[in-house]
Coordinates of C-alpha atoms in Angstrom, one line a residue:
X1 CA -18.0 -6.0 -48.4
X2 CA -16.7 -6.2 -46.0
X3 CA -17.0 -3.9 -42.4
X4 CA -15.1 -5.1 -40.0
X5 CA -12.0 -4.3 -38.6
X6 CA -10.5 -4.6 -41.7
X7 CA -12.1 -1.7 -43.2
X8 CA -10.5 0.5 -40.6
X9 CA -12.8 2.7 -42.8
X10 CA -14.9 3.3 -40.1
X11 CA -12.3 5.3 -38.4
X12 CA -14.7 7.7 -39.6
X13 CA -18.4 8.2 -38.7
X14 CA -18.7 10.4 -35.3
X15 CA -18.4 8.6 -32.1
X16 CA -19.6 5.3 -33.2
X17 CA -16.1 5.2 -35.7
X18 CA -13.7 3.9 -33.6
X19 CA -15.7 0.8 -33.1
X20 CA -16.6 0.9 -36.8
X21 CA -13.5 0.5 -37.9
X22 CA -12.1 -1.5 -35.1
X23 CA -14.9 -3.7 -36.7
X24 CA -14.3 -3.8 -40.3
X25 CA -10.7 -6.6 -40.0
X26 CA -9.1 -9.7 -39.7
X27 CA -6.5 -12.0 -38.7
X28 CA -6.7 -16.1 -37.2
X29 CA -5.4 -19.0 -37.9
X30 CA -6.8 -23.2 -38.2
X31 CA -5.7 -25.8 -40.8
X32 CA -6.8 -25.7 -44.3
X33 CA -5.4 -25.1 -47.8
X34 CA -2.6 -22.4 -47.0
X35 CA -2.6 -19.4 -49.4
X36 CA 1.5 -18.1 -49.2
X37 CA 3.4 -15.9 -51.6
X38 CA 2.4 -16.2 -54.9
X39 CA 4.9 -18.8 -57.1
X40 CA 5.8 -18.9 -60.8
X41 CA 2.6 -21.2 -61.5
X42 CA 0.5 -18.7 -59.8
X43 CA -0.7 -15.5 -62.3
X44 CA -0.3 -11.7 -61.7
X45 CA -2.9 -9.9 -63.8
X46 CA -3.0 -5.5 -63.3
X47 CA -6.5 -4.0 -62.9
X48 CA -7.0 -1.4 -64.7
X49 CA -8.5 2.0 -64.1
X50 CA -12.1 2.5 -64.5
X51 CA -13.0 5.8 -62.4
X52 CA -11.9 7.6 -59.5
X53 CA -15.6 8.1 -57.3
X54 CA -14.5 9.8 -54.1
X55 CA -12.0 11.6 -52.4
X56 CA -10.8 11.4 -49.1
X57 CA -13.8 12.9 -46.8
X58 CA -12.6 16.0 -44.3
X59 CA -15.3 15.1 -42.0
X60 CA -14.1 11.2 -41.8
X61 CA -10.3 11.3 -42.7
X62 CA -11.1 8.2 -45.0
X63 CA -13.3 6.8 -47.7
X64 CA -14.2 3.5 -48.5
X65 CA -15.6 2.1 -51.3
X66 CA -17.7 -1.3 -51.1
X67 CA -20.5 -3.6 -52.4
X68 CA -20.3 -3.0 -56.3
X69 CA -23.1 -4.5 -58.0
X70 CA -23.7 -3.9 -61.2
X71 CA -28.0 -3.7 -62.5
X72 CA -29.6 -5.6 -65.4
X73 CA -29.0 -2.5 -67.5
X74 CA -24.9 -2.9 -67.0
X75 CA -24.6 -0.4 -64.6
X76 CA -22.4 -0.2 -61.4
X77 CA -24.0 0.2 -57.9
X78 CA -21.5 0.4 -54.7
X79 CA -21.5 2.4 -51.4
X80 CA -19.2 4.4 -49.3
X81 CA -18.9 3.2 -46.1
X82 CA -17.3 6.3 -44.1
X83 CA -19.3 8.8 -46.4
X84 CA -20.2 11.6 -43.1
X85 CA -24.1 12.6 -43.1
X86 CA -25.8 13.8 -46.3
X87 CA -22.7 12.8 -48.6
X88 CA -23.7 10.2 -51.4
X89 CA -24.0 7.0 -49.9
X90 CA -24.6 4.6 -52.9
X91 CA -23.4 6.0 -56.1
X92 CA -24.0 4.8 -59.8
X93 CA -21.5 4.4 -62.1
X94 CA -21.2 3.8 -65.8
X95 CA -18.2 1.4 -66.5
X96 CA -17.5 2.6 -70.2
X97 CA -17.8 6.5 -69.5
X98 CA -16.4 6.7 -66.0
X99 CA -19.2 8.7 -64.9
X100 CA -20.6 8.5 -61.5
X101 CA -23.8 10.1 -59.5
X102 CA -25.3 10.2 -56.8
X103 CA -28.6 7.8 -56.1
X104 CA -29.1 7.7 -52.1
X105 CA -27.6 8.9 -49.1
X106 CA -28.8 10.0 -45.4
X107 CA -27.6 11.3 -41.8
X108 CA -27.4 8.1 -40.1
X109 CA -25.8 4.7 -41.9
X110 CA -22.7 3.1 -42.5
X111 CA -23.5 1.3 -45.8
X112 CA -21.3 -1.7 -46.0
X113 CA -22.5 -3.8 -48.9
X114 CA -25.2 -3.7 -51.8
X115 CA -26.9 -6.6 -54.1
X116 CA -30.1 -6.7 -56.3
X117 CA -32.5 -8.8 -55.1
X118 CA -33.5 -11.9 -57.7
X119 CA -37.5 -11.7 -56.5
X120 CA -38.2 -8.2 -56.6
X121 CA -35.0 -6.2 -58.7
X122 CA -34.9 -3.9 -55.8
X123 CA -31.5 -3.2 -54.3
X124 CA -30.5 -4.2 -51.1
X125 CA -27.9 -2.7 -48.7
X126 CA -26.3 -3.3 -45.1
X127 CA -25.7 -0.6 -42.4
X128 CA -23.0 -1.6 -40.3
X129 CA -23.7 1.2 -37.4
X130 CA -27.7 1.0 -37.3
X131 CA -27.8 -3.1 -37.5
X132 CA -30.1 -2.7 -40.4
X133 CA -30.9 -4.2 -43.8
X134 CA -32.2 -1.4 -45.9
X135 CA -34.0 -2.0 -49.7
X136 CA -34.6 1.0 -52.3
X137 CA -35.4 1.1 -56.0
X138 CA -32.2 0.8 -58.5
X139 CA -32.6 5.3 -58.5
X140 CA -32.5 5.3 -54.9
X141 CA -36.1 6.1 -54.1
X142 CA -38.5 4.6 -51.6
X143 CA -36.2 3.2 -49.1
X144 CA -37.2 0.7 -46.8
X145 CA -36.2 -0.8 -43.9
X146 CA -36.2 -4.9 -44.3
X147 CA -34.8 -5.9 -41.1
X148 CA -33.5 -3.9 -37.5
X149 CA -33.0 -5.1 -34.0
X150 CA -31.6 -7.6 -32.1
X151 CA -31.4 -11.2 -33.5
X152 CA -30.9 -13.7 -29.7
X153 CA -30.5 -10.8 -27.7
X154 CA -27.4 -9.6 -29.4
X155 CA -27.8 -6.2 -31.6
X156 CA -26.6 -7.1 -35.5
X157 CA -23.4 -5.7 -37.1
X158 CA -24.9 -6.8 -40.7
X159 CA -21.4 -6.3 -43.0
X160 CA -21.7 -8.4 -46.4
X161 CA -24.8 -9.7 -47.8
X162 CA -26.3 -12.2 -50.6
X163 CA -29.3 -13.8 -52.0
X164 CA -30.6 -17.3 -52.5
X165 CA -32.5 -18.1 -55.3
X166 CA -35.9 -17.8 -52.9
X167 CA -34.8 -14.3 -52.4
X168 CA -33.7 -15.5 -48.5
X169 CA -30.3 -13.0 -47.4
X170 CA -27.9 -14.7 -46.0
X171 CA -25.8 -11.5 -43.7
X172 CA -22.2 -11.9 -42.3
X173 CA -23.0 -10.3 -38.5
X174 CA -19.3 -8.8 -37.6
X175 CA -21.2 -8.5 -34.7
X176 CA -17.2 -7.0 -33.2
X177 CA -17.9 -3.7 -32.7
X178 CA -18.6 -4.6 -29.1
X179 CA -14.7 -4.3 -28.5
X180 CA -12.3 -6.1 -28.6
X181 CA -13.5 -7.4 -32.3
X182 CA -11.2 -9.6 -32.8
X183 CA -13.1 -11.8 -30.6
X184 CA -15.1 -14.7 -31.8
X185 CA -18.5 -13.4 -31.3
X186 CA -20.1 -13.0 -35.3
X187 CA -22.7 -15.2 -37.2
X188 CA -23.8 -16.2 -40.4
X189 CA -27.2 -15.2 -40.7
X190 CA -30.5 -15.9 -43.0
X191 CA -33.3 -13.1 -43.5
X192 CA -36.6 -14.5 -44.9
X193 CA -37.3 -13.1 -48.1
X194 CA -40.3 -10.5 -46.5
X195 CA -37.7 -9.7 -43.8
X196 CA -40.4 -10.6 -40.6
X197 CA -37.6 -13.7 -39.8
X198 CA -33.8 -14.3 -39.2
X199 CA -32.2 -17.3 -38.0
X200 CA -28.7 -17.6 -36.3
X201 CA -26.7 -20.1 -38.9
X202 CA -23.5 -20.6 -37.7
X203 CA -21.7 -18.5 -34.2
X204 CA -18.5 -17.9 -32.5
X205 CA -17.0 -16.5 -36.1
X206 CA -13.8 -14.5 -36.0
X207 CA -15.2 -11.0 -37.5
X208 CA -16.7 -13.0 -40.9
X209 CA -17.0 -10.6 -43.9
X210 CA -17.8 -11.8 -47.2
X211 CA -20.1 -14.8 -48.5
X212 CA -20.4 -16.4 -51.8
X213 CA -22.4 -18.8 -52.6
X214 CA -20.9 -22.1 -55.5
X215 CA -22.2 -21.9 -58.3
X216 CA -24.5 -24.5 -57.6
X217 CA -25.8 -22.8 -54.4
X218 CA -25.3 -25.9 -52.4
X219 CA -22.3 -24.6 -50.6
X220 CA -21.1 -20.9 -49.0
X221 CA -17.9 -19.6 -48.7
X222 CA -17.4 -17.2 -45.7
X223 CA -14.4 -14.9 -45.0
X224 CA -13.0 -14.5 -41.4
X225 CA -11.9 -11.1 -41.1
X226 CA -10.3 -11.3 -38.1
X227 CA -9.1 -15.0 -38.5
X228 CA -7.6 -14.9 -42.2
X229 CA -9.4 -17.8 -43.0
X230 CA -11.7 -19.2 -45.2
X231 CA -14.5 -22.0 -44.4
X232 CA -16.8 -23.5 -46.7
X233 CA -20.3 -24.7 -45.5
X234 CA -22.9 -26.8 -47.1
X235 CA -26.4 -26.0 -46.4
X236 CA -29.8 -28.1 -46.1
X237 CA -31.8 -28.9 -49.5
X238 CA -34.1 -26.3 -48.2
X239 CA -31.3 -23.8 -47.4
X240 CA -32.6 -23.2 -44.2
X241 CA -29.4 -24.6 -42.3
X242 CA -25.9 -25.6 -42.0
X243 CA -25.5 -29.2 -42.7
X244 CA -21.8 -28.9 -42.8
X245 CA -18.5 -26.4 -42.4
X246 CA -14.9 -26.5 -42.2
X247 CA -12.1 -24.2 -42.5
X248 CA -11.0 -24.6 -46.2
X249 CA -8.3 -22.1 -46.6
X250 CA -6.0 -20.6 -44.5
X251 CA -4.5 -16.8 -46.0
X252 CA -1.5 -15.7 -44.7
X253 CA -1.1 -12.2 -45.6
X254 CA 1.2 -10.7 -43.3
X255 CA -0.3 -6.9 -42.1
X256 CA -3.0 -7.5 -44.7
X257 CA -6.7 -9.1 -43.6
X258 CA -9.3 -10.7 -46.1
X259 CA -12.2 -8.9 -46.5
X260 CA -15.4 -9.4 -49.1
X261 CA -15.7 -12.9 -51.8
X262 CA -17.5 -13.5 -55.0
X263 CA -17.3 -17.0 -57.0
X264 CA -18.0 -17.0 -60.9
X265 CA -19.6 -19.6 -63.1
X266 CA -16.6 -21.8 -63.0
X267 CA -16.7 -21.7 -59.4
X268 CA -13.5 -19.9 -58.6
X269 CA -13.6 -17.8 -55.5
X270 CA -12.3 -14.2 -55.8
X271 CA -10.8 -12.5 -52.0
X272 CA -10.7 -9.2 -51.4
X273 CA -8.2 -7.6 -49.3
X274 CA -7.5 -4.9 -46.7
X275 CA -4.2 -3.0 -46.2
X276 CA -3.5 -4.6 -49.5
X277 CA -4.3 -3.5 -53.0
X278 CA -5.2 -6.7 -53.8
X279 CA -7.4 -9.5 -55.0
X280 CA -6.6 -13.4 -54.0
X281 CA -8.3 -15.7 -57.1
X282 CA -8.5 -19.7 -55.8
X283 CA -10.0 -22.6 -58.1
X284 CA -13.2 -24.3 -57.1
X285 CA -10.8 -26.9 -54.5
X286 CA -9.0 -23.7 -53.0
X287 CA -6.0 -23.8 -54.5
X288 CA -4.5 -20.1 -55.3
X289 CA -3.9 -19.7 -58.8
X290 CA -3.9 -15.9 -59.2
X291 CA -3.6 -12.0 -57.9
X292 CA -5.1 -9.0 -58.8
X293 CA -2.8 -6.3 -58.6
X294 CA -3.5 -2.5 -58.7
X295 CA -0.7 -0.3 -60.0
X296 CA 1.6 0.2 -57.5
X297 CA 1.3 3.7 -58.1
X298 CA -2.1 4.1 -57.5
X299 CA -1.6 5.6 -54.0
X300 CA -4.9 2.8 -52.6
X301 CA -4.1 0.5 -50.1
X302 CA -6.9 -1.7 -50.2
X303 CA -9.0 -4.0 -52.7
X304 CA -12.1 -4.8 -50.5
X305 CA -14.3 -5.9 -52.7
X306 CA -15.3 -7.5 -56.4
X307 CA -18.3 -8.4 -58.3
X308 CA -18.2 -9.8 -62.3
X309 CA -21.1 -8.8 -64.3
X310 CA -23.3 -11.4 -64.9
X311 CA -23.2 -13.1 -68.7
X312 CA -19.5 -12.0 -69.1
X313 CA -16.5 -11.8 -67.7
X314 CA -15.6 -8.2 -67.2
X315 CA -14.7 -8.2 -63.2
X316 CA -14.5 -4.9 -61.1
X317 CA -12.5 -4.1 -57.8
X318 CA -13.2 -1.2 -55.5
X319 CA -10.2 0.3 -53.8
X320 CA -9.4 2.7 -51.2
X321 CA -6.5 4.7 -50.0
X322 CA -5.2 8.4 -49.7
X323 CA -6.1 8.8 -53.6
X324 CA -9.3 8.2 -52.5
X325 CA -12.3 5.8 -53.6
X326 CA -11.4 4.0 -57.1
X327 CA -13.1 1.7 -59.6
X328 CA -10.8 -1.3 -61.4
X329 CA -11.6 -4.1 -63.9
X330 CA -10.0 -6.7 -65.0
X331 CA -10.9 -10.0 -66.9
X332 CA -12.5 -13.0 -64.9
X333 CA -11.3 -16.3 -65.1
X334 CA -15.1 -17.4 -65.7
X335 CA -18.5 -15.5 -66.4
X336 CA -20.3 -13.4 -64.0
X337 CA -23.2 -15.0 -62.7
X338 CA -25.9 -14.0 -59.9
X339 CA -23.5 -15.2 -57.0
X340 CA -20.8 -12.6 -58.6
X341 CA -22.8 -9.8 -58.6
X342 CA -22.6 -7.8 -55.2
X343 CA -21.7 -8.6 -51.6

C-alpha cells in the first residue's frame, strides 16, 4: 500500500525520507493489455466522503494514508506512512460515524501497509524504513516483531503485504531505496507463517507495490511501481513458488504511477494510484472497465490504496494530498472477500 517512489510520502521521515519517498513510485513499460483513457464503455463512479483522519504533518510536510483493512467487527484499520515519531501510526476508524483514534504508534517506523492475519486475527503491518514486518493485537497492544534483516544479503524495503490461507505473507520488497529506485532491484517475497523463514520469489522487479491474490488463490497480481505495469503469476499447489508470470497489463497514466491492488469475489482487480486521485477497476482478463474518481475538489492528489469489506460490497479508498489524509467509499463491482481486505 504501496511505499515506493510513488508515495513520495516519504519525503518525510528525517534523513532516511528522501530515500523513502524516492522509494514509494513507478513508471516502465513491456507488452500486455494496455490501460489508456477511459472510453464511453468504460464507467466513472465518485467516491464519496467517509472521514477526513489527518492533516498535513509540520514535522514531515506530508501525510499519507495506506493499508485500510477493515476487522471482523466492521471496523477500519489503516496507517500513516510519513506520521513523524510518537504521532498515531495505525488509526481505527468507524465507517458509519466518521470517527477515528488512535491504536499504535512509535519513534522509529514507516508503516506502509496493514492486514489481519487469517490464523491468528492479529494484525499485521510493514515498516518501509526498518525492513520489518511488525504484528499487534486489533487495539494496538503487544507488538511484535515477525520478521527483520537481510533476506540474500540485501536489507528488505517490505511495502504491501497479504496472507495465504496457511497464514504464509507474501511482501512486495521495493527494495529501491538504495537510489536510484527506479532500478529493477525488488522481489516478491514469502514469510512462513511463524516468521523464522522467507524465501526470494520472484527478482529484478521495477519498485513492485501492491499484491492480490484471485479469488481462487492460485494466481497473484503484482504492481510495478516504477514500471506501470501489472504481471500476473501462478504459484505451486503448495504456494511455495512461482510456477508462472507474465506482464498482464500495461497502465499508461501519464505523471501518475500505480500503486497498491485488491481483487473481490468476482475476481476484478482494483489499482490504486499516485499523483492521481484515482482508482483503475479491470475484469478478471484485464480489461479496464472502470474509475474511481474523488471529487475534483477534494484538494488529494492521490488514491493509493483500497480494501472491500469482506461479505459485501462497500469498498474504501484512502487519499492523500494538501487536505490532508482522507477516507472514501464507493460500491464494489463484487463482494469483499479475504483477498480484499488490506494490502
Amino acid at each position: 500500500m504501496t511505499p515506493r517512489g510513488h508515495r513520495q510520502r516519504h519525503a518525510a521521515i528525517g534523513a532516511g525520507a528522501a530515500l523513502l519517498t524516492l522509494a514509494l513510485s513507478g513508471c516502465s513499460t513491456t507488452s500486455g493489455q494496455q490501460a489508456g483513457d477511459t472510453s464511453a464503455s468504460q464507467q466513472t463512479i465518485q467516491a464519496t466522503e467517509v472521514a477526513q483522519v489527518t492533516t498535513v504533518h509540520e514535522a514531515t510536510g506530508m501525510t499519507l494514508l495506506e493499508g485500510p483493512t477493515f476487522s471482523e467487527d466492521g471496523l477500519l484499520y489503516l496507517v500513516d506512512v510519513t506520521a513523524p515519531p510518537g504521532s498515531p501510526k495505525v488509526h481505527r476508524i468507524d465507517v458509519d460515524t466518521g470517527e477515528s483514534s488512535s491504536i499504535y504508534t512509535d519513534d522509529q517506523s514507516a508503516l506502509t501497509s496493514a492486514q489481519f492475519s487469517p490464523v491468528d486475527g492479529r494484525l499485521y503491518v510493514t515498516d518501509f524504513i526498518g525492513g520489518r514486518v511488525l504484528s499487534m493485537t486489533p487495539e494496538g497492544e503487544d507488538p511484535r516483531v515477525v520478521f527483520e534483516g537481510e533476506l540474500d544479503g540485501a536489507p528488505m524495503n517490505p511495502d504491501d503485504l497479504s496472507f495465504d490461507d496457511t497464514g504464509a505473507m507474501f511482501v512486495t520488497d521495493a527494495a529501491g531505496a538504495q537510489a536510484p529506485y527506479w532500478e529493477p532491484t525488488g522481489r516478491l517475497v514469502r514469510i512462513s507463517p511463524d516468521g523464522s523463514t522467507a524465501d526470494v520469489m520472484a527478482s529484478e522487479l521495477a519498485s513492485p507495490n501492491g499484491l492480490a491474490f484471485t479469488p481462487d488463490s492460485s494466481g497473484l497480481w503484482v504492481t510495478l511501481n516504477t514500471g506501470n505495469q501489472i504481471d500476473y503469476l501462478t504459484l505451486s499447489d503448495d504456494g511455495t513458488s512461482v510456477a508462472t508470470a507474465h506482464p498482464a497489463i500495461r497502465v499508461d497514466t501519464g505523471k501518475a504511477q500505480i500503486d497498491s491492488a485488491a481483487v473481490d469475489a468476482e475476481g476484478n482487480l482494483y489499482v490504486g494510484l499516485h499523483n492521481r486521485a484515482a482508482i483503475l477497476v479491470y475484469d478478471p482478463d484485464g480489461a479496464l472497465i472502470a474509475e474511481i474518481v474523488v471529487p475534483d475538489d477534494a484538494d488529494v492528489s492521490s488514491a493509493t490504496n483500497i480494501a472491500i469489506q469482506p461479505g459485501t460490497t462497500n469498498g474504501v479508498l484512502t487519499a492523500s494530498g494538501e487536505a490532508g489524509g482522507l477516507v472514501y467509499s464507493f460500491e464494489a463491482f463484487g463482494e469483499g472477500i479475504r483477498p480484499s481486505n488490506g494490502g
